[in-house]
Short mmCIF file of C-alpha atoms in Angstrom, two decimals:
data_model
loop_
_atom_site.label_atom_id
_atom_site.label_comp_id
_atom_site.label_asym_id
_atom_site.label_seq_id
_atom_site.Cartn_x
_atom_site.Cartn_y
_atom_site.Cartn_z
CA UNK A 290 29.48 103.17 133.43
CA UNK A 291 27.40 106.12 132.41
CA UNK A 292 26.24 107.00 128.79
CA UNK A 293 27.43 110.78 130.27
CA UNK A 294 30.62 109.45 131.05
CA UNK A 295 31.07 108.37 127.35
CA UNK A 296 29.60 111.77 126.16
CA UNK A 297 32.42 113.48 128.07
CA UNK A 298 35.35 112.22 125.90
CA UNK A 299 32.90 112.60 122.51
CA UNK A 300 32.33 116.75 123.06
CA UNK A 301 36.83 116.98 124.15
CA UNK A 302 37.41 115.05 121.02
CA UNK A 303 39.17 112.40 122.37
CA UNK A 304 38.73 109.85 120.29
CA UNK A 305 41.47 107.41 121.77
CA UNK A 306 39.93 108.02 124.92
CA UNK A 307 36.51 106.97 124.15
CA UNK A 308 37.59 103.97 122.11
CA UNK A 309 39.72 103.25 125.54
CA UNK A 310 37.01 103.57 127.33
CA UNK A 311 34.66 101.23 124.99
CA UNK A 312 36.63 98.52 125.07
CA UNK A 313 37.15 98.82 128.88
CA UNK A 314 32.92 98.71 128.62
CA UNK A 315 32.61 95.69 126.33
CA UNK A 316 35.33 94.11 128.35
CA UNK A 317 33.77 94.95 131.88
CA UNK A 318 30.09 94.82 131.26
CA UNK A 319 29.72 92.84 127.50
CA UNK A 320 32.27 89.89 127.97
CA UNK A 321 29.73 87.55 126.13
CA UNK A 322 30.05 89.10 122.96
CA UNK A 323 33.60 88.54 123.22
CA UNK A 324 33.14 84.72 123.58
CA UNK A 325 30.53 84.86 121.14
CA UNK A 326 32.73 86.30 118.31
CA UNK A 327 36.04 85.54 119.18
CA UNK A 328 39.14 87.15 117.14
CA UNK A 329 36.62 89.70 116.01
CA UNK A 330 37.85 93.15 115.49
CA UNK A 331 37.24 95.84 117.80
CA UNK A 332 35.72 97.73 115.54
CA UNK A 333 32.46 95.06 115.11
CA UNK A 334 32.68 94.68 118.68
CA UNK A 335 31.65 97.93 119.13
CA UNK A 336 28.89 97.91 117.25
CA UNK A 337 27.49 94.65 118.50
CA UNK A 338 27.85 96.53 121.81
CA UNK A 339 25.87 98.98 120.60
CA UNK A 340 22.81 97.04 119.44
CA UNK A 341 22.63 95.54 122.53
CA UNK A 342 23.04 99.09 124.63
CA UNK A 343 19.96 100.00 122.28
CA UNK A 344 18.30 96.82 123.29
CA UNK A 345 18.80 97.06 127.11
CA UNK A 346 17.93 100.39 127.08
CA UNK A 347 14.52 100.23 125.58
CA UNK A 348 13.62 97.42 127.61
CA UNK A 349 14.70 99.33 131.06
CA UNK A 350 12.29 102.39 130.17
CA UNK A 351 9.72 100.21 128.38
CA UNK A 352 9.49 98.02 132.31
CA UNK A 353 9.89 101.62 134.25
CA UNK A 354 6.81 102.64 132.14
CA UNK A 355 5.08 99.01 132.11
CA UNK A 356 4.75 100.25 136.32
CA UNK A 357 3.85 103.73 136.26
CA UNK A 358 7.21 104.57 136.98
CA UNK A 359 7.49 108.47 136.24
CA UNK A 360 11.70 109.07 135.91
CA UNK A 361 12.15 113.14 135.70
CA UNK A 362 15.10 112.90 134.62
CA UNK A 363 16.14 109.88 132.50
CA UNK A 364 18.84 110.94 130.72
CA UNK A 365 22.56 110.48 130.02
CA UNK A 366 23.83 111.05 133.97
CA UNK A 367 21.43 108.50 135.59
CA UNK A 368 21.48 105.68 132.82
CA UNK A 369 24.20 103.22 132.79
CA UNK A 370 25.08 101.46 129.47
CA UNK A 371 24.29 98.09 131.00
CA UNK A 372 20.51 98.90 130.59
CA UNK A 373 20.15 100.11 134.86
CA UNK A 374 18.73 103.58 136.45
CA UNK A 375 21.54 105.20 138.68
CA UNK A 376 19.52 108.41 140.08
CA UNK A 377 16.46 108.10 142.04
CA UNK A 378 15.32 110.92 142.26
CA UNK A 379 12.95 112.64 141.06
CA UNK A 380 10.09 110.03 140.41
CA UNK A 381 6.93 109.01 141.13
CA UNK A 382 4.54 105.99 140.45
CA UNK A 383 1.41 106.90 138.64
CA UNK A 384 -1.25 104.59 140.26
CA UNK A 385 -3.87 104.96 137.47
CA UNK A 386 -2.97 105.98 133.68
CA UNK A 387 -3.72 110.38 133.47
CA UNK A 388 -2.01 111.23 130.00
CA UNK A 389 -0.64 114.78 131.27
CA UNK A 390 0.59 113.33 134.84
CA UNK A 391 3.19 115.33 136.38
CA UNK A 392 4.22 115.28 140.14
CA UNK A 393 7.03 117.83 139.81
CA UNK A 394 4.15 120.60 139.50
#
């Protein structure tokens, strides 16, 4: 699931929608933090999901980076909320560190 496909329901206002479509997330790709806090309400659910969206996140551009991976267009349509890159294109590796790097130029 993509972080757009979240941002979708947010902008309609469709709250019940986007809460359906969270829990369908934690259930599909956060099931551990269900058996880790059983009987838990949704609601904290959620926000453990969160953190840990946060968390895979940062590590999946910190690793892209760690490799001179060069992502043009990271964003909401090519990340998926369980912390993987869904676009390939366009990128580039950097072979050598050159602060103002760009291939797209």
């Amino acid at each position: 699931l993509r972080f757009g496909q979240m941002e979708i329901f947010w902008e309609r206002g469709e709250v019940d929608l986007l809460r359906e479509l969270g829990a369908h997330s934690l259930h599909r790709e956060f099931s551990h933090l269900l058996v880790q806090h059983p009987g838990e309400p949704l609601s904290k659910q959620m926000v453990r999901m969160f953190h840990e969206i946060c968390e895979r996140q940062a590590v999946l551009v910190a690793e892209w980076i760690r490799v001179g991976y060069c992502q043009g267009n990271m964003n909401s349509d090519n990340s998926a909320l369980g912390g993987l890159t869904l676009d390939y294109g366009p990128f580039a590796f950097m072979e050598k560190f050159i602060p103002l790097y760009n291939p797209w130029v």
